[in-house]
């Protein structure tokens, strides 16, 4: 008996890769850049399992080109890169890595909020450029975080952790979500409001929605127009939730005061994009979950999802465990 064949689209931490190598005959794409689509199609054409990253589009066409594929394990909590219905209809199990990155991501969203409000990166650039001459009464004035109003768009796991952090700074927290969470309102003193009111009242707007057709360009011209001129937008969700052109306009015209972005559209943000150069826009390269410990935990879950799917079991963090016992997941295994 051989081992199941899998393709892993990037080197992930050893907490996952060691398990994958122990159980599978694994090919790992070792480049810094994602494998081109032709490479995934080629490498996965006789694979039983695939570990994908958020930079890989896993759709029905790919699944049809890889007839043995029975499990796709996405090394991310977000899964807008996966076509779940296409997987389900073929009996391909799919999983993600929720939970373990929630607090790490909220820590980072709050760090972006603080850094944007208090102009930390501008200050560091100023010192590095040799511009620091004296203590200046008007130097690099920012906005206060304490007692300000935080508006959350999306109150999932990460949104809740963001609210908890904000409470430590005596912020008032309001939120909008398609699902109202009265339990969280009571537990953490949050106020629910329609999206328009959140945008009108918040000093900081932080986005914590998944990317779906409904949230694509959620932040558009009309919605930026509702925000306060002192307001700062924080995005750690997915770039396309924000219309970049509308954001650029809002930042350049003074419609809003600033933005802190961990995610952009496209990624990477081209080096000559105006957003990368505006002093009131802080852009970092999609690193909100990037603590060593969290990336290790994500790798462990990704490996456990993969191996469970190869064994014909429900994934510990499955996105479509209802596909179990259907289509390919029932095919006889010959390893
Ligand atoms: C990162 O953005 C993730 O979805 O895990
Ligand atoms: C992501 O894990 C969320 O639910 O916010």
XYZ file of C-alpha atoms and ligand atoms in Angstrom:
345
model
C 0.000 0.000 0.000
C 1.299 3.415 -0.916
C 0.536 6.685 0.703
C -2.030 9.218 -0.457
C -0.598 11.748 -2.851
C -0.961 15.389 -1.933
C 0.153 18.750 -3.255
C 0.935 21.545 -0.811
C 1.025 24.929 -2.537
C 3.643 26.524 -0.240
C 5.949 25.694 2.632
C 3.856 25.930 5.794
C 5.165 25.630 9.363
C 6.500 22.249 10.490
C 3.604 21.825 12.947
C 1.612 20.867 9.849
C 4.178 19.839 7.298
C 5.677 17.105 9.523
C 2.261 15.415 9.884
C 1.639 15.718 6.165
C 4.988 14.137 5.273
C 4.433 11.327 7.791
C 1.052 10.345 6.382
C 1.274 11.343 2.718
C 3.430 11.278 -0.344
C 3.618 15.067 -0.468
C 4.911 17.446 -3.096
C 5.507 20.885 -1.633
C 5.809 24.002 -3.810
C 8.855 25.682 -2.305
C 8.888 29.040 -4.086
C 8.118 32.297 -2.341
C 5.497 33.075 -4.990
C 2.334 30.992 -5.433
C 2.392 28.215 -8.011
C 0.894 29.347 -11.326
C -2.469 27.771 -12.027
C -1.008 25.441 -14.688
C 1.373 24.118 -12.046
C -1.445 23.389 -9.595
C -3.417 21.677 -12.372
C -0.357 19.631 -13.273
C 0.737 18.764 -9.733
C -2.747 17.993 -8.440
C -3.922 16.026 -11.490
C -3.387 12.714 -9.706
C -3.454 14.036 -6.133
C -5.845 12.755 -3.483
C -5.504 15.900 -1.418
C -4.523 19.532 -1.750
C -3.347 22.085 0.803
C -4.156 25.493 -0.665
C -3.448 29.076 0.336
C -5.720 32.093 -0.002
C -3.755 33.002 -3.137
C -4.914 29.820 -4.937
C -8.274 29.738 -6.714
C -9.851 26.317 -6.200
C -12.854 26.039 -8.488
C -14.881 23.412 -10.326
C -12.595 23.484 -13.340
C -9.615 22.586 -11.173
C -11.608 19.859 -9.417
C -12.571 18.340 -12.756
C -8.941 18.420 -13.882
C -8.004 16.495 -10.716
C -10.327 13.497 -10.709
C -8.856 11.814 -7.615
C -9.019 14.914 -5.437
C -11.145 14.205 -2.359
C -10.037 16.879 0.106
C -8.956 20.528 -0.079
C -7.467 21.979 3.092
C -7.178 25.767 2.988
C -4.418 27.269 5.135
C -6.532 30.317 6.122
C -9.750 31.097 7.928
C -11.084 33.023 4.911
C -12.272 30.760 2.106
C -13.417 33.132 -0.636
C -10.802 31.422 -2.842
C -12.685 28.112 -2.616
C -15.820 27.198 -4.543
C -17.545 25.262 -1.768
C -20.702 24.301 -3.721
C -18.462 22.931 -6.489
C -16.667 20.814 -3.888
C -19.861 19.640 -2.262
C -21.453 18.569 -5.539
C -18.403 16.421 -6.269
C -18.094 15.020 -2.760
C -14.812 16.847 -2.148
C -14.344 17.810 1.494
C -13.037 21.295 2.210
C -11.698 22.851 5.388
C -10.247 26.064 6.826
C -8.376 27.130 9.977
C -10.786 29.136 12.171
C -10.465 29.944 15.847
C -6.692 29.761 16.325
C -6.046 33.086 14.595
C -8.952 35.052 16.044
C -7.105 36.835 18.855
C -3.883 37.242 16.898
C -5.807 38.935 14.097
C -7.723 41.175 16.513
C -4.439 42.157 18.208
C -3.171 43.218 14.813
C -6.321 45.083 13.803
C -6.044 47.020 17.053
C -2.359 47.677 16.404
C -3.237 49.102 12.978
C -5.903 51.263 14.620
C -3.434 52.597 17.187
C -0.661 53.099 14.646
C -2.975 54.976 12.281
C -4.490 57.135 15.012
C -1.167 58.107 16.542
C 0.854 58.218 13.309
C 3.478 55.795 14.564
C 4.847 54.814 11.179
C 4.996 58.436 10.023
C 6.879 59.240 13.227
C 9.378 56.443 12.697
C 9.891 57.509 9.072
C 10.483 61.076 10.270
C 13.211 59.959 12.676
C 14.827 57.630 10.136
C 14.908 60.448 7.597
C 16.878 62.585 10.074
C 14.098 65.172 10.435
C 13.805 65.160 14.239
C 15.024 68.603 15.352
C 13.174 69.360 18.558
C 10.050 68.660 20.630
C 7.294 70.239 18.578
C 3.987 71.449 19.982
C 2.330 70.804 16.642
C 4.412 67.854 15.513
C 2.586 64.798 14.141
C -0.695 65.434 15.918
C -3.038 62.475 15.772
C -6.456 61.520 17.092
C -7.304 59.940 20.446
C -8.199 56.291 20.710
C -9.440 56.323 24.308
C -13.121 57.209 24.635
C -13.514 57.288 20.843
C -16.272 55.336 19.097
C -15.310 52.133 17.353
C -17.696 50.948 14.646
C -17.419 47.288 13.708
C -18.705 46.058 10.375
C -19.123 42.366 11.135
C -19.343 40.820 14.582
C -17.918 37.342 14.059
C -15.209 35.866 16.224
C -12.609 38.465 15.239
C -15.056 41.359 15.568
C -15.895 40.277 19.122
C -12.202 40.128 20.075
C -11.725 43.592 18.590
C -14.609 44.856 20.750
C -12.976 43.360 23.869
C -9.716 45.163 23.103
C -11.569 48.434 22.515
C -13.254 48.197 25.908
C -9.838 48.255 27.540
C -9.386 51.689 25.978
C -12.776 52.924 27.225
C -14.045 53.091 23.665
C -17.724 53.063 22.850
C -18.359 50.116 20.538
C -21.169 50.013 17.998
C -21.583 47.354 15.366
C -23.512 46.276 12.342
C -23.846 42.679 11.222
C -26.482 40.843 9.227
C -26.897 38.738 12.375
C -27.671 40.681 15.514
C -25.792 39.255 18.550
C -27.744 40.292 21.639
C -25.690 37.920 23.814
C -22.528 39.806 22.823
C -24.232 43.180 23.244
C -24.976 42.330 26.866
C -21.707 40.620 27.640
C -19.461 43.309 26.164
C -21.621 46.435 26.269
C -21.961 46.749 22.490
C -24.625 48.711 20.671
C -26.205 47.461 17.471
C -26.975 50.021 14.785
C -27.811 49.978 11.079
C -24.705 50.179 8.898
C -25.368 53.804 7.924
C -25.485 54.849 11.578
C -22.305 52.949 12.400
C -20.556 54.791 9.570
C -21.955 58.163 10.637
C -21.031 57.807 14.307
C -17.729 55.925 14.362
C -14.329 57.538 14.801
C -12.795 54.224 13.732
C -14.487 51.784 11.391
C -13.002 48.292 11.442
C -14.088 45.676 8.909
C -14.552 42.062 10.053
C -16.773 40.538 7.381
C -15.908 37.675 5.085
C -15.675 38.474 1.371
C -18.891 37.362 -0.333
C -20.857 38.738 -3.281
C -22.843 40.787 -0.702
C -19.763 42.352 0.908
C -17.816 43.015 -2.312
C -17.117 46.799 -2.373
C -19.231 47.215 0.751
C -17.189 50.341 1.397
C -18.025 52.377 -1.702
C -18.300 56.098 -2.452
C -21.721 56.517 -0.869
C -20.618 54.807 2.325
C -17.348 56.757 2.629
C -19.468 59.901 2.243
C -21.274 58.985 5.472
C -18.067 58.797 7.535
C -16.768 61.598 9.730
C -13.810 63.693 8.528
C -11.794 62.548 11.569
C -12.611 58.879 10.954
C -10.079 56.132 10.249
C -10.852 52.935 8.326
C -9.190 49.673 9.377
C -9.368 46.611 7.140
C -8.026 43.200 8.147
C -10.677 41.167 6.295
C -10.307 40.981 2.516
C -9.224 43.759 0.157
C -12.206 43.651 -2.215
C -14.595 44.540 0.634
C -13.316 48.090 0.019
C -13.526 49.917 -3.305
C -9.928 51.143 -3.603
C -10.766 54.074 -5.890
C -13.415 55.305 -3.488
C -10.995 54.941 -0.571
C -8.278 56.850 -2.385
C -10.714 59.662 -3.153
C -11.927 59.761 0.460
C -8.351 59.956 1.752
C -7.197 62.553 -0.755
C -10.218 64.822 -0.353
C -10.157 64.704 3.449
C -13.532 62.947 3.507
C -11.902 60.623 6.043
C -8.702 61.098 8.046
C -6.846 57.873 7.460
C -6.769 54.166 6.774
C -4.871 51.160 8.078
C -4.967 48.267 5.641
C -3.683 44.744 6.082
C -5.488 43.670 2.912
C -5.838 45.374 -0.446
C -7.214 44.814 -3.919
C -5.202 43.551 -5.642
C -2.605 41.833 -3.478
C 0.180 42.653 -3.580
C -0.692 46.332 -3.856
C 1.440 47.587 -6.780
C 4.389 49.602 -5.454
C 3.282 52.578 -7.544
C -0.278 52.553 -6.194
C -1.081 55.974 -4.705
C -2.482 54.217 -1.627
C 1.007 52.906 -0.864
C 2.350 56.471 -0.708
C -0.291 58.594 1.001
C 0.997 59.583 4.447
C -2.450 58.969 5.964
C -2.719 55.441 4.569
C -0.804 52.691 6.344
C -0.552 49.513 4.271
C 1.007 46.281 5.505
C 1.324 43.001 3.568
C -1.557 40.800 4.827
C 0.130 39.764 8.077
C -2.631 40.020 10.690
C -2.450 36.313 11.599
C 1.325 36.239 11.321
C 2.529 35.319 14.796
C 4.798 32.273 14.963
C 2.524 30.420 17.344
C -0.655 31.117 15.378
C 0.824 30.161 12.027
C 1.968 26.896 13.641
C -1.543 26.221 14.937
C -3.016 26.992 11.527
C -0.599 24.486 9.980
C -1.603 21.839 12.510
C -5.308 22.307 11.716
C -4.631 22.340 7.972
C -2.776 19.016 8.305
C -5.484 17.479 10.473
C -8.190 18.593 8.020
C -6.218 17.091 5.137
C -5.565 13.764 6.845
C -9.150 13.403 8.089
C -10.431 13.962 4.554
C -7.991 11.429 3.136
C -9.215 8.933 5.723
C -12.820 9.544 4.697
C -13.701 11.249 7.968
C -15.380 14.554 8.748
C -12.799 17.360 8.895
C -12.172 18.869 12.356
C -12.734 22.298 10.775
C -14.871 21.365 7.815
C -16.693 23.777 5.544
C -18.835 21.117 3.851
C -18.764 17.966 5.951
C -22.211 17.279 4.474
C -20.296 16.189 1.354
C -19.023 13.184 3.304
C -20.384 9.930 1.976
C -21.182 11.501 -1.413
C -19.331 11.450 -4.716
C -15.578 11.205 -4.501
C -15.388 10.938 -0.765
C -16.866 7.445 -1.191
C -14.413 6.287 -3.874
C -12.334 3.278 -2.846
C -8.883 4.302 -1.655
C -5.949 2.449 -3.122
C -3.119 3.541 -0.890
C -5.955 35.199 6.298
O -6.322 36.215 5.749
C -6.877 34.138 6.595
O -7.995 34.150 6.074
O -6.499 33.240 7.361
C -13.374 34.793 11.573
O -12.855 33.807 12.074
C -14.537 35.447 12.151
O -15.529 34.755 12.343
O -14.487 36.653 12.435
